[in-house]
Short mmCIF file of C-alpha atoms and ligand atoms in Angstrom, two decimals:
data_model
loop_
_atom_site.label_atom_id
_atom_site.label_comp_id
_atom_site.label_asym_id
_atom_site.label_seq_id
_atom_site.Cartn_x
_atom_site.Cartn_y
_atom_site.Cartn_z
CA UNK A 1 23.23 -31.96 -3.06
CA UNK A 2 19.47 -32.33 -2.90
CA UNK A 3 17.79 -30.13 -0.33
CA UNK A 4 14.28 -30.65 1.00
CA UNK A 5 13.05 -27.89 3.26
CA UNK A 6 10.18 -28.10 5.69
CA UNK A 7 9.12 -25.14 7.75
CA UNK A 8 6.48 -24.99 10.41
CA UNK A 9 4.99 -21.79 11.83
CA UNK A 10 7.89 -19.63 10.71
CA UNK A 11 7.69 -16.22 12.29
CA UNK A 12 9.90 -13.20 11.95
CA UNK A 13 9.89 -10.22 14.27
CA UNK A 14 11.98 -7.27 13.20
CA UNK A 15 13.88 -5.18 15.71
CA UNK A 16 12.08 -1.94 16.44
CA UNK A 17 11.66 0.27 13.42
CA UNK A 18 10.46 3.85 13.28
CA UNK A 19 9.40 6.17 16.05
CA UNK A 20 7.12 3.95 18.12
CA UNK A 21 9.71 1.27 18.92
CA UNK A 22 8.37 -2.19 19.62
CA UNK A 23 8.93 -5.18 17.44
CA UNK A 24 7.28 -5.55 14.10
CA UNK A 25 6.11 -9.00 13.09
CA UNK A 26 6.34 -9.56 9.36
CA UNK A 27 5.88 -13.33 9.18
CA UNK A 28 3.16 -14.71 11.44
CA UNK A 29 3.22 -18.40 10.82
CA UNK A 30 4.28 -19.68 7.47
CA UNK A 31 4.05 -23.42 7.18
CA UNK A 32 5.07 -25.31 4.11
CA UNK A 33 7.72 -27.30 2.35
CA UNK A 34 9.93 -27.06 -0.68
CA UNK A 35 11.18 -30.22 -2.32
CA UNK A 36 14.17 -31.04 -4.47
CA UNK A 37 13.27 -31.52 -8.10
CA UNK A 38 10.18 -29.34 -7.88
CA UNK A 39 9.28 -25.77 -8.76
CA UNK A 40 7.09 -23.98 -6.23
CA UNK A 41 5.23 -20.72 -6.71
CA UNK A 42 5.04 -18.30 -3.79
CA UNK A 43 2.13 -15.93 -4.26
CA UNK A 44 0.35 -13.38 -2.14
CA UNK A 45 -0.62 -9.72 -2.05
CA UNK A 46 2.01 -6.99 -1.92
CA UNK A 47 3.52 -6.76 1.54
CA UNK A 48 2.44 -10.29 2.51
CA UNK A 49 6.04 -11.27 3.17
CA UNK A 50 7.04 -13.17 0.03
CA UNK A 51 10.46 -11.54 -0.30
CA UNK A 52 10.99 -11.86 3.44
CA UNK A 53 10.17 -15.58 3.33
CA UNK A 54 12.65 -16.24 0.52
CA UNK A 55 15.28 -14.25 2.37
CA UNK A 56 14.73 -16.23 5.56
CA UNK A 57 14.81 -19.56 3.73
CA UNK A 58 18.10 -18.58 2.13
CA UNK A 59 19.58 -17.82 5.52
CA UNK A 60 19.47 -14.04 5.25
CA UNK A 61 17.82 -12.04 7.92
CA UNK A 62 18.80 -9.19 10.14
CA UNK A 63 20.80 -10.32 13.18
CA UNK A 64 18.59 -8.27 15.46
CA UNK A 65 15.40 -9.86 14.12
CA UNK A 66 13.83 -12.76 15.98
CA UNK A 67 13.05 -15.90 14.05
CA UNK A 68 10.62 -18.44 15.43
CA UNK A 69 9.17 -21.73 14.26
CA UNK A 70 10.75 -24.96 13.18
CA UNK A 71 12.77 -25.75 10.10
CA UNK A 72 13.96 -29.12 8.91
CA UNK A 73 16.61 -29.47 6.25
CA UNK A 74 16.51 -32.95 4.70
CA UNK A 75 14.49 -34.07 7.70
CA UNK A 76 17.07 -32.83 10.16
CA UNK A 77 16.05 -30.11 12.56
CA UNK A 78 19.61 -29.55 13.77
CA UNK A 79 20.73 -28.04 10.46
CA UNK A 80 20.30 -24.29 10.32
CA UNK A 81 19.11 -22.18 7.42
CA UNK A 82 22.30 -20.12 7.62
CA UNK A 83 24.29 -23.22 6.73
CA UNK A 84 22.43 -23.39 3.42
CA UNK A 85 23.53 -20.01 2.12
CA UNK A 86 26.46 -21.35 0.06
CA UNK A 87 24.01 -23.58 -1.83
CA UNK A 88 21.50 -20.83 -2.59
CA UNK A 89 21.14 -18.69 -5.69
CA UNK A 90 18.82 -15.75 -5.34
CA UNK A 91 17.40 -13.77 -8.23
CA UNK A 92 16.59 -10.39 -6.66
CA UNK A 93 13.46 -8.38 -7.34
CA UNK A 94 15.62 -5.51 -8.69
CA UNK A 95 18.58 -6.18 -10.93
CA UNK A 96 22.00 -5.11 -9.74
CA UNK A 97 24.21 -5.97 -12.68
CA UNK A 98 27.05 -3.91 -14.09
CA UNK A 99 25.60 -2.10 -17.09
CA UNK A 100 28.89 -1.68 -18.95
CA UNK A 101 29.37 -5.37 -19.68
CA UNK A 102 27.91 -7.52 -22.39
CA UNK A 103 25.35 -10.21 -21.64
CA UNK A 104 27.90 -12.93 -22.21
CA UNK A 105 30.55 -11.26 -20.06
CA UNK A 106 28.10 -10.92 -17.18
CA UNK A 107 27.21 -14.59 -17.30
CA UNK A 108 30.86 -15.58 -17.62
CA UNK A 109 31.91 -13.49 -14.64
CA UNK A 110 29.07 -14.83 -12.58
CA UNK A 111 29.93 -18.43 -13.52
CA UNK A 112 33.63 -17.87 -12.74
CA UNK A 113 32.78 -16.40 -9.35
CA UNK A 114 30.18 -18.96 -8.38
CA UNK A 115 31.12 -22.32 -9.82
CA UNK A 116 33.63 -24.37 -7.81
CA UNK A 117 37.29 -23.71 -8.62
CA UNK A 118 37.63 -27.30 -9.82
CA UNK A 119 35.21 -26.61 -12.66
CA UNK A 120 37.13 -26.49 -15.96
CA UNK A 121 36.95 -23.57 -18.33
CA UNK A 122 35.30 -25.78 -20.96
CA UNK A 123 32.65 -26.87 -18.50
CA UNK A 124 32.05 -23.26 -17.47
CA UNK A 125 31.66 -22.20 -21.06
CA UNK A 126 29.18 -25.01 -21.64
CA UNK A 127 27.12 -23.88 -18.64
CA UNK A 128 27.04 -20.29 -19.91
CA UNK A 129 26.07 -21.38 -23.43
CA UNK A 130 23.33 -23.54 -22.02
CA UNK A 131 21.87 -20.67 -20.01
CA UNK A 132 22.09 -18.30 -23.00
CA UNK A 133 20.14 -20.86 -24.99
CA UNK A 134 17.37 -21.68 -22.50
CA UNK A 135 16.78 -18.00 -21.74
CA UNK A 136 16.84 -17.12 -25.46
CA UNK A 137 19.68 -14.65 -25.05
CA UNK A 138 21.96 -16.07 -27.75
CA UNK A 139 21.07 -13.34 -30.25
CA UNK A 140 22.04 -10.55 -27.86
CA UNK A 141 25.00 -12.20 -26.13
CA UNK A 142 27.45 -9.57 -27.39
CA UNK A 143 25.21 -6.61 -26.58
CA UNK A 144 26.16 -4.27 -23.76
CA UNK A 145 23.44 -4.16 -21.09
CA UNK A 146 23.31 -0.35 -21.11
CA UNK A 147 21.07 1.97 -19.12
CA UNK A 148 18.41 4.58 -19.71
CA UNK A 149 20.83 6.97 -21.42
CA UNK A 150 23.04 4.50 -23.27
CA UNK A 151 20.49 2.00 -24.44
CA UNK A 152 21.62 -1.58 -24.80
CA UNK A 153 19.22 -4.44 -24.23
CA UNK A 154 15.53 -4.15 -23.35
CA UNK A 155 14.12 -4.25 -19.83
CA UNK A 156 12.72 -7.75 -20.35
CA UNK A 157 16.04 -8.98 -21.69
CA UNK A 158 17.75 -7.51 -18.65
CA UNK A 159 15.27 -9.37 -16.47
CA UNK A 160 16.34 -12.61 -18.14
CA UNK A 161 20.04 -11.80 -17.78
CA UNK A 162 19.33 -11.29 -14.10
CA UNK A 163 17.90 -14.82 -13.93
CA UNK A 164 20.79 -16.18 -16.02
CA UNK A 165 23.40 -14.80 -13.63
CA UNK A 166 22.00 -17.10 -10.93
CA UNK A 167 21.34 -20.08 -13.17
CA UNK A 168 25.02 -20.29 -14.15
CA UNK A 169 25.86 -20.95 -10.48
CA UNK A 170 24.21 -24.38 -10.85
CA UNK A 171 22.59 -23.99 -7.42
CA UNK A 172 20.96 -26.62 -5.21
CA UNK A 173 18.39 -24.08 -4.10
CA UNK A 174 17.14 -21.42 -6.47
CA UNK A 175 14.94 -18.62 -5.23
CA UNK A 176 13.65 -16.02 -7.67
CA UNK A 177 11.77 -12.90 -6.65
CA UNK A 178 9.35 -11.88 -9.38
CA UNK A 179 11.56 -12.96 -12.26
CA UNK A 180 8.70 -12.67 -14.74
CA UNK A 181 7.23 -9.30 -13.74
CA UNK A 182 7.04 -7.10 -16.80
CA UNK A 183 7.57 -9.97 -19.23
CA UNK A 184 5.00 -11.02 -21.82
CA UNK A 185 3.49 -14.44 -21.32
CA UNK A 186 5.62 -16.19 -23.98
CA UNK A 187 8.85 -14.85 -22.49
CA UNK A 188 7.62 -15.69 -18.99
CA UNK A 189 7.13 -19.26 -20.18
CA UNK A 190 10.75 -19.36 -21.41
CA UNK A 191 11.90 -18.32 -17.94
CA UNK A 192 9.66 -20.95 -16.37
CA UNK A 193 11.15 -23.61 -18.66
CA UNK A 194 14.59 -22.58 -17.45
CA UNK A 195 13.44 -23.11 -13.85
CA UNK A 196 12.01 -26.52 -14.64
CA UNK A 197 15.33 -27.46 -16.27
CA UNK A 198 17.14 -26.54 -13.06
CA UNK A 199 14.67 -28.54 -10.97
CA UNK A 200 15.05 -31.55 -13.24
CA UNK A 201 18.74 -31.53 -12.33
CA UNK A 202 17.72 -31.95 -8.68
CA UNK A 203 17.49 -28.36 -7.46
CA UNK A 204 14.78 -27.00 -5.20
CA UNK A 205 13.18 -23.99 -6.86
CA UNK A 206 10.83 -21.37 -5.40
CA UNK A 207 9.53 -18.46 -7.45
CA UNK A 208 7.61 -15.41 -6.26
CA UNK A 209 5.22 -14.10 -8.82
CA UNK A 210 2.38 -11.70 -9.40
CA UNK A 211 -0.54 -12.34 -11.70
CA UNK A 212 0.69 -15.40 -13.54
CA UNK A 213 -1.30 -16.48 -16.57
CA UNK A 214 -3.32 -19.69 -16.06
CA UNK A 215 -0.78 -21.53 -18.20
CA UNK A 216 2.16 -20.45 -16.08
CA UNK A 217 0.26 -21.03 -12.86
CA UNK A 218 -0.68 -24.57 -13.87
CA UNK A 219 2.95 -25.37 -14.76
CA UNK A 220 4.10 -25.16 -11.15
CA UNK A 221 4.52 -28.33 -9.14
CA UNK A 222 3.44 -26.70 -5.87
CA UNK A 223 1.84 -23.45 -4.81
CA UNK A 224 2.30 -21.63 -1.51
CA UNK A 225 -0.24 -18.85 -1.06
CA UNK A 226 0.52 -16.26 1.60
CA UNK A 227 -2.20 -14.12 3.09
CA UNK A 228 -1.60 -10.55 4.21
CA UNK A 229 0.54 -10.43 7.39
CA UNK A 230 2.59 -13.47 6.44
CA UNK A 231 0.49 -16.55 7.05
CA UNK A 232 0.12 -19.64 4.90
CA UNK A 233 -3.29 -19.68 3.27
CA UNK A 234 -2.78 -22.65 0.97
CA UNK A 235 -0.06 -25.15 0.18
CA UNK A 236 -0.53 -27.80 -2.43
CA UNK A 237 -1.02 -28.52 -6.10
CA UNK A 238 -1.99 -25.58 -8.33
CA UNK A 239 -5.21 -27.32 -9.28
CA UNK A 240 -6.29 -27.74 -5.65
CA UNK A 241 -6.31 -24.07 -4.63
CA UNK A 242 -9.62 -23.15 -6.20
CA UNK A 243 -11.27 -26.25 -4.69
CA UNK A 244 -9.85 -25.31 -1.30
CA UNK A 245 -11.27 -21.77 -1.41
CA UNK A 246 -14.57 -23.07 -2.76
CA UNK A 247 -14.77 -25.50 0.16
CA UNK A 248 -14.49 -22.48 2.46
CA UNK A 249 -17.61 -21.07 0.84
CA UNK A 250 -15.89 -18.62 -1.50
CA UNK A 251 -17.47 -18.28 -4.91
CA UNK A 252 -15.36 -17.46 -7.93
CA UNK A 253 -16.75 -14.92 -10.38
CA UNK A 254 -16.64 -16.40 -13.87
CA UNK A 255 -14.84 -13.42 -15.37
CA UNK A 256 -11.80 -13.67 -13.06
CA UNK A 257 -8.81 -15.91 -13.69
CA UNK A 258 -8.51 -18.01 -10.49
CA UNK A 259 -4.90 -16.91 -9.67
CA UNK A 260 -5.97 -13.26 -9.89
CA UNK A 261 -8.95 -13.93 -7.69
CA UNK A 262 -6.77 -15.66 -5.06
CA UNK A 263 -4.96 -12.34 -4.59
CA UNK A 264 -8.28 -10.58 -4.20
CA UNK A 265 -9.28 -13.03 -1.46
CA UNK A 266 -5.95 -12.89 0.34
CA UNK A 267 -5.45 -9.13 0.40
N1 ATP B 1 14.06 -4.95 7.00
C1 ATP B 1 12.81 -4.52 7.10
N2 ATP B 1 12.53 -3.41 7.82
C2 ATP B 1 11.27 -2.97 7.94
N3 ATP B 1 10.22 -3.57 7.39
C3 ATP B 1 10.43 -4.65 6.67
C4 ATP B 1 11.72 -5.19 6.46
N4 ATP B 1 11.62 -6.28 5.70
C5 ATP B 1 10.32 -6.43 5.42
N5 ATP B 1 9.59 -5.46 6.01
C6 ATP B 1 8.13 -5.34 5.99
O1 ATP B 1 7.62 -6.64 5.92
C7 ATP B 1 6.46 -6.70 5.11
C8 ATP B 1 6.65 -7.75 4.04
O2 ATP B 1 7.63 -7.30 3.11
P1 ATP B 1 8.05 -8.14 1.83
O3 ATP B 1 9.06 -7.34 1.11
O4 ATP B 1 8.45 -9.49 2.29
O5 ATP B 1 6.68 -8.21 1.03
P2 ATP B 1 6.36 -8.86 -0.39
O6 ATP B 1 5.29 -9.88 -0.17
O7 ATP B 1 7.61 -9.32 -1.02
O8 ATP B 1 5.73 -7.63 -1.18
P3 ATP B 1 5.87 -7.18 -2.73
O9 ATP B 1 4.95 -8.06 -3.49
O10 ATP B 1 5.40 -5.78 -2.72
O11 ATP B 1 7.31 -7.32 -3.13
C9 ATP B 1 6.25 -5.30 4.59
O12 ATP B 1 5.25 -4.71 5.36
C10 ATP B 1 7.59 -4.64 4.77
O13 ATP B 1 7.41 -3.28 5.01
MG1 MG B 2 8.71 -8.65 -2.68
#
């Protein structure tokens, strides 16, 4: 199923937190769209609401929180975000995998749990092999993940396994929260290729990231820049963001990579 999402002035007010009571607004008006077959970057300073936005778009928010704004799923405003949750795969910011299993076992378990029951074992195996290949995990497929005491695979490899566990679900919507943080630029590119593969099969992909290299930044189809306090600052092609800020009178120092400087402006 192809899913196009449009959201207009999305706001989220949390139920009272802490001593002072009162509601806390974490999204103030996020407007944008995510399209099937495309990979969008969601960028913004820490605390801007990137994780919150992905959570909301995947139908997960606290029952006591108040959501405002308009959402259209495939052009239909009657469909709710909650109804999308079975179609969503979410790569969390922190990994939560079982460290005693091997890389291959983790992907197989995830595929068995997430792919429809009608999916044959052969098909499932093919999906897992495909993900091992695109994420360059074939060489370590039999390695136990391990932890700090019983070392298994490296932190960056674990990061990729984390992505792989969601890719094997063959999702219609794929959201990934900083899947490339801590990876070198070549490995980050491998992960990005995996996302583009998923999008080519018709999925809608949104990726939160910090400090992408110019090459990775330019490889996105769309960019959604969030300013502090959860507002859309820019939505459009990667190449248009610098022009947009320049048109507002902002000058870019020559020794800053534009994506890094966007964060400086938005913070
Ligand atoms: N359930 C919650 N309870 C209290 N505060 C929350 C909750 N969820 C989000 N927030 C607040 O909302 C704001 C945005 O948080 P969010 O995790 O979405 O930021 P982020 O852009 O993902 O940041 P980072 O880049 O550091 O991961 C923060 O100020 C955070 O403290
Ligand atoms: Mg976050």
